[in-house]
Coordinates of C-alpha atoms in Angstrom, one line a residue:
M1208 CA -42.0 -11.6 55.9
S1209 CA -38.8 -9.9 56.9
T1210 CA -35.6 -12.0 56.7
D1211 CA -33.7 -9.7 59.0
R1212 CA -32.0 -11.4 61.8
P1213 CA -30.7 -9.9 65.1
P1214 CA -27.0 -9.4 65.2
V1215 CA -24.9 -12.3 66.5
V1216 CA -23.9 -11.8 70.2
P1217 CA -20.1 -11.1 70.2
R1218 CA -17.9 -13.7 71.8
P1219 CA -15.4 -12.5 74.5
A1220 CA -11.8 -12.6 73.3
A1221 CA -8.4 -11.3 74.3
T1222 CA -5.5 -10.1 72.2
V1223 CA -2.0 -9.4 73.5
I1224 CA 0.2 -6.6 72.0
L1225 CA 3.4 -8.4 72.9
V1226 CA 6.4 -6.0 72.8
R1227 CA 10.1 -5.9 73.6
D1228 CA 12.9 -3.3 73.5
A1229 CA 15.6 -4.2 70.9
P1230 CA 18.0 -1.3 70.8
E1231 CA 19.4 -0.5 67.3
P1232 CA 21.6 2.5 66.3
G1233 CA 19.6 5.4 65.0
R1234 CA 16.1 4.2 65.9
S1235 CA 13.7 3.7 68.8
P1236 CA 14.0 0.2 70.3
L1237 CA 10.3 -0.8 70.6
Q1238 CA 9.3 -3.9 68.6
V1239 CA 6.0 -5.8 68.5
F1240 CA 5.4 -9.5 67.8
L1241 CA 3.1 -10.2 64.8
Q1242 CA 1.8 -13.5 63.3
R1243 CA 0.4 -14.1 59.8
R1244 CA -2.5 -16.5 60.3
V1245 CA -3.2 -19.5 58.1
A1246 CA -5.1 -18.4 55.0
G1247 CA -7.9 -20.9 55.4
M1248 CA -8.9 -20.0 58.9
A1249 CA -12.5 -19.1 59.5
F1250 CA -11.7 -15.7 61.0
A1251 CA -9.0 -13.4 59.9
G1252 CA -7.4 -16.0 57.6
G1253 CA -4.2 -14.6 56.0
M1254 CA -4.2 -11.5 58.2
T1255 CA -1.2 -10.4 60.2
V1256 CA -2.3 -10.1 63.8
F1257 CA -1.2 -10.0 67.5
P1258 CA -1.4 -13.3 69.4
G1259 CA -4.8 -14.0 71.0
G1260 CA -8.1 -15.7 70.7
A1261 CA -11.6 -16.4 72.2
V1262 CA -12.2 -16.9 75.9
D1263 CA -12.5 -20.6 76.8
P1264 CA -14.8 -21.8 79.6
T1265 CA -11.7 -23.0 81.5
D1266 CA -10.2 -19.5 81.6
L1267 CA -11.1 -19.0 85.2
P1268 CA -8.9 -16.9 87.5
D1269 CA -7.6 -18.5 90.7
P1270 CA -7.0 -15.9 93.4
T1271 CA -4.4 -18.2 95.0
A1272 CA -2.3 -18.3 91.8
W1273 CA -2.6 -14.6 90.8
T1274 CA -0.4 -11.6 91.5
G1275 CA -0.8 -8.0 90.4
P1276 CA -4.0 -6.0 89.8
D1277 CA -7.1 -8.1 90.5
P1278 CA -10.0 -8.9 88.1
R1279 CA -12.0 -6.0 89.5
W1280 CA -9.3 -3.5 88.5
F1281 CA -9.3 -4.9 84.9
G1282 CA -13.1 -4.9 84.8
E1283 CA -13.1 -1.2 85.7
R1284 CA -10.6 -0.5 82.9
F1285 CA -12.5 -2.5 80.3
G1286 CA -16.0 -1.7 81.4
C1287 CA -17.1 -5.2 82.3
D1288 CA -17.8 -7.2 85.4
P1289 CA -14.8 -8.7 87.4
E1290 CA -15.7 -12.3 86.4
L1291 CA -15.4 -11.6 82.7
A1292 CA -12.3 -9.4 83.2
G1293 CA -10.6 -12.3 85.1
S1294 CA -11.4 -14.6 82.2
L1295 CA -10.1 -12.1 79.7
V1296 CA -6.8 -11.9 81.5
C1297 CA -6.5 -15.7 81.8
A1298 CA -7.4 -16.1 78.1
A1299 CA -4.7 -13.5 77.2
V1300 CA -2.1 -15.4 79.2
R1301 CA -3.1 -18.8 77.8
E1302 CA -3.3 -17.7 74.2
T1303 CA 0.1 -16.0 74.4
F1304 CA 1.7 -19.1 75.7
E1305 CA -0.1 -21.4 73.2
E1306 CA 0.7 -19.3 70.2
C1307 CA 4.2 -18.0 70.8
G1308 CA 5.6 -19.8 73.9
V1309 CA 5.7 -16.7 76.2
L1310 CA 4.3 -17.4 79.6
L1311 CA 3.2 -14.4 81.7
A1312 CA 3.7 -16.2 85.0
G1313 CA 6.3 -16.5 87.7
P1314 CA 8.3 -16.4 89.9
G1315 CA 11.3 -17.1 87.7
R1316 CA 11.0 -19.9 85.1
A1317 CA 9.9 -23.5 85.5
D1318 CA 11.8 -26.3 84.0
H1319 CA 11.9 -25.9 80.2
T1320 CA 10.7 -29.5 79.6
L1321 CA 7.8 -29.0 82.0
L1322 CA 6.7 -25.8 80.2
A1323 CA 7.1 -27.4 76.7
D1324 CA 4.9 -30.3 77.8
G1325 CA 2.5 -27.9 79.4
R1326 CA 2.2 -25.8 76.2
A1327 CA 1.4 -28.9 74.2
D1328 CA -1.2 -30.0 76.8
L1329 CA -2.9 -26.6 76.6
V1330 CA -3.1 -26.7 72.8
A1331 CA -4.5 -30.3 72.9
H1332 CA -6.9 -29.3 75.8
R1333 CA -5.4 -32.0 78.0
R1334 CA -4.8 -29.4 80.8
T1335 CA -6.2 -26.0 81.6
L1336 CA -4.0 -22.9 82.4
G1337 CA -4.9 -23.2 86.0
Q1338 CA -3.7 -26.9 86.1
L1339 CA -0.5 -25.9 84.3
L1340 CA 0.3 -23.1 86.8
T1341 CA -0.5 -25.4 89.8
G1342 CA 1.6 -28.2 88.4
T1343 CA 4.6 -26.0 87.8
G1344 CA 4.3 -23.9 91.0
L1345 CA 3.8 -20.7 89.1
V1346 CA 1.3 -17.9 89.4
L1347 CA -0.3 -15.7 86.8
R1348 CA 1.4 -12.3 86.8
A1349 CA -1.3 -9.8 86.0
E1350 CA 1.1 -7.0 86.6
L1351 CA 2.8 -7.8 83.3
L1352 CA -0.4 -6.8 81.4
R1353 CA -2.0 -3.4 80.8
P1354 CA -5.4 -2.8 79.2
W1355 CA -5.1 -0.9 75.9
A1356 CA -8.4 -1.1 73.9
R1357 CA -11.7 -2.9 73.4
W1358 CA -12.8 -3.6 69.8
I1359 CA -16.2 -5.2 68.9
T1360 CA -16.8 -6.8 65.4
P1361 CA -19.5 -4.8 63.6
P1362 CA -23.1 -6.2 63.8
V1363 CA -23.2 -7.1 60.1
S1364 CA -20.7 -9.9 60.6
P1365 CA -22.0 -13.4 61.4
R1366 CA -18.8 -14.1 63.4
R1367 CA -18.3 -11.5 66.1
Y1368 CA -15.9 -10.9 68.9
D1369 CA -15.7 -8.4 71.8
T1370 CA -12.0 -8.3 72.1
A1371 CA -9.9 -6.9 75.0
F1372 CA -6.5 -5.6 73.8
L1373 CA -3.7 -5.8 76.4
V1374 CA -0.1 -4.8 76.3
A1375 CA 2.6 -7.1 77.7
V1376 CA 6.4 -7.0 77.6
V1377 CA 8.2 -10.3 77.1
P1378 CA 9.6 -11.4 80.5
E1379 CA 13.3 -11.5 80.9
G1380 CA 14.7 -14.9 79.8
Q1381 CA 11.8 -15.7 77.5
S1382 CA 11.5 -15.5 73.8
A1383 CA 8.6 -15.6 71.3
D1384 CA 8.5 -18.2 68.6
A1385 CA 6.3 -19.3 65.6
H1386 CA 5.5 -22.8 66.8
T1387 CA 1.8 -22.7 66.3
T1388 CA -0.5 -24.3 63.7
E1389 CA -2.5 -21.1 63.5
A1390 CA 0.2 -19.0 61.9
V1391 CA 2.4 -19.6 58.8
E1392 CA 5.1 -17.1 60.0
A1393 CA 5.8 -14.8 62.9
A1394 CA 8.4 -12.1 63.6
W1395 CA 9.3 -9.0 65.6
W1396 CA 8.6 -5.7 63.8
H1397 CA 9.1 -2.1 64.6
P1398 CA 5.5 -0.7 64.4
D1399 CA 6.3 1.9 61.8
E1400 CA 8.1 -0.7 59.6
A1401 CA 5.0 -3.0 59.8
L1402 CA 2.8 -0.1 58.7
R1403 CA 5.1 0.6 55.7
E1404 CA 5.0 -3.1 54.8
W1405 CA 1.2 -2.8 54.8
E1406 CA 1.4 0.3 52.6
R1407 CA 3.5 -1.7 50.1
G1408 CA 0.9 -4.4 50.0
G1409 CA 3.2 -7.0 51.7
M1410 CA 1.0 -7.4 54.8
Q1411 CA -2.8 -7.6 55.3
L1412 CA -4.1 -5.9 58.4
M1413 CA -7.6 -5.6 60.0
A1414 CA -8.6 -2.1 61.2
P1415 CA -8.0 -2.8 64.9
T1416 CA -4.5 -4.1 64.2
Y1417 CA -3.7 -1.2 61.9
R1418 CA -5.0 1.4 64.4
T1419 CA -3.1 -0.2 67.3
L1420 CA 0.2 -0.2 65.3
E1421 CA -0.4 3.5 64.6
Q1422 CA -0.9 4.2 68.3
I1423 CA 2.1 2.2 69.6
A1424 CA 4.4 3.6 66.9
E1425 CA 4.2 6.9 68.8
H1426 CA 6.2 5.4 71.7
P1427 CA 9.9 4.9 71.8
D1428 CA 10.1 2.0 74.2
S1429 CA 8.0 -0.4 76.4
A1430 CA 8.2 1.9 79.4
S1431 CA 6.6 4.7 77.5
L1432 CA 4.0 2.4 76.1
F1433 CA 3.1 1.0 79.6
A1434 CA 2.8 4.6 80.9
A1435 CA 0.5 5.5 78.1
A1436 CA -1.6 2.4 78.8
D1437 CA -2.1 3.4 82.4
S1438 CA -3.6 6.7 81.4
R1439 CA -5.9 5.5 78.6
T1440 CA -9.7 5.8 78.8
I1441 CA -11.0 2.6 77.2
R1442 CA -14.4 2.6 75.5
P1443 CA -15.8 -0.1 73.3
I1444 CA -15.1 0.6 69.6
I1445 CA -17.5 -0.8 67.0
P1446 CA -16.3 0.3 63.5
Q1447 CA -18.9 1.6 61.1
A1448 CA -17.9 1.4 57.4
R1449 CA -18.6 3.7 54.4
R1450 CA -17.2 3.8 51.0
D1451 CA -15.4 6.9 49.8
G1452 CA -14.2 6.5 46.2
G1453 CA -11.5 3.8 46.2
D1454 CA -11.3 3.6 50.0
I1455 CA -13.3 2.1 52.8
V1456 CA -13.5 4.5 55.7
L1457 CA -14.1 3.1 59.1
E1458 CA -15.5 5.4 61.7
V1459 CA -14.2 4.4 65.1
G1460 CA -16.1 6.5 67.6
E1461 CA -14.2 9.4 69.0
Q1462 CA -10.9 8.4 67.4
P1463 CA -9.7 9.5 63.9
E1464 CA -11.2 7.4 61.2
V1465 CA -9.3 4.5 59.6
R1466 CA -9.0 4.7 55.8
M1467 CA -8.1 1.6 53.8
P1468 CA -8.1 0.9 50.0
V1469 CA -11.1 -1.2 49.0
A1470 CA -8.8 -3.7 47.2
R1471 CA -6.9 -4.4 50.5
M1472 CA -9.8 -4.1 53.0
P1473 CA -10.3 -7.4 54.8
I1474 CA -13.9 -8.5 54.4
A1475 CA -15.8 -10.7 56.8
E1476 CA -18.9 -12.6 55.8
G1477 CA -21.5 -9.8 55.6
G1478 CA -19.2 -6.8 55.7
P1479 CA -15.8 -5.3 56.4
L1480 CA -14.1 -5.9 59.7

């Protein structure tokens, strides 16, 4: 009797490539916010990642508390139905607020204490994002987000995600922090410096994070990055792995392959991510 089992159905998720412009003499200003996850976490433990997480059943868009491109527009970009696209955007906004305190909502800023309490309520599941926005008189600002990519965990893994990657710039007057139980540290990095840190062995990256850092490192500032996001064609990427000597080579569809040393290749249960 065969013991083969069908692949696990990927769970929808959203990741936010949170960026800012931080001018420094002699270099491009673009920086990206990265978090190193707690080592014991079930998925991507110890990895350095962008903020994000799985879609929650409460991540439901409210047309009366939404500005910018509608869910249908995001669905066309990501290749999914508008209902799922709206939930992906809500999840992106919620996870970014929960994990680093940046709220992609407006207009202006609500009272600091109200937002601090709201963040704690979201993390503890005492309030939904919709309830938080209603209670503070804010609306979700979808125009602050741009679709970037869609990565799907390979079928060999028992824990799979179909993840929408979105770009967002930190709104004026806000700042990102490391006040989350899911990460042991967080900081702003120039993308090329993060890649060099990975090459030195000081940072662990999964293939989607590595490839995204390579891509955004080509842009000098957030305006250039947003312009590039608007012109991207997004197709689902399911990495396929093969071993080549001391490297794991991930084939990622039409894109250039990703090559990582075996010793530093993140391994999920059942295979490489």
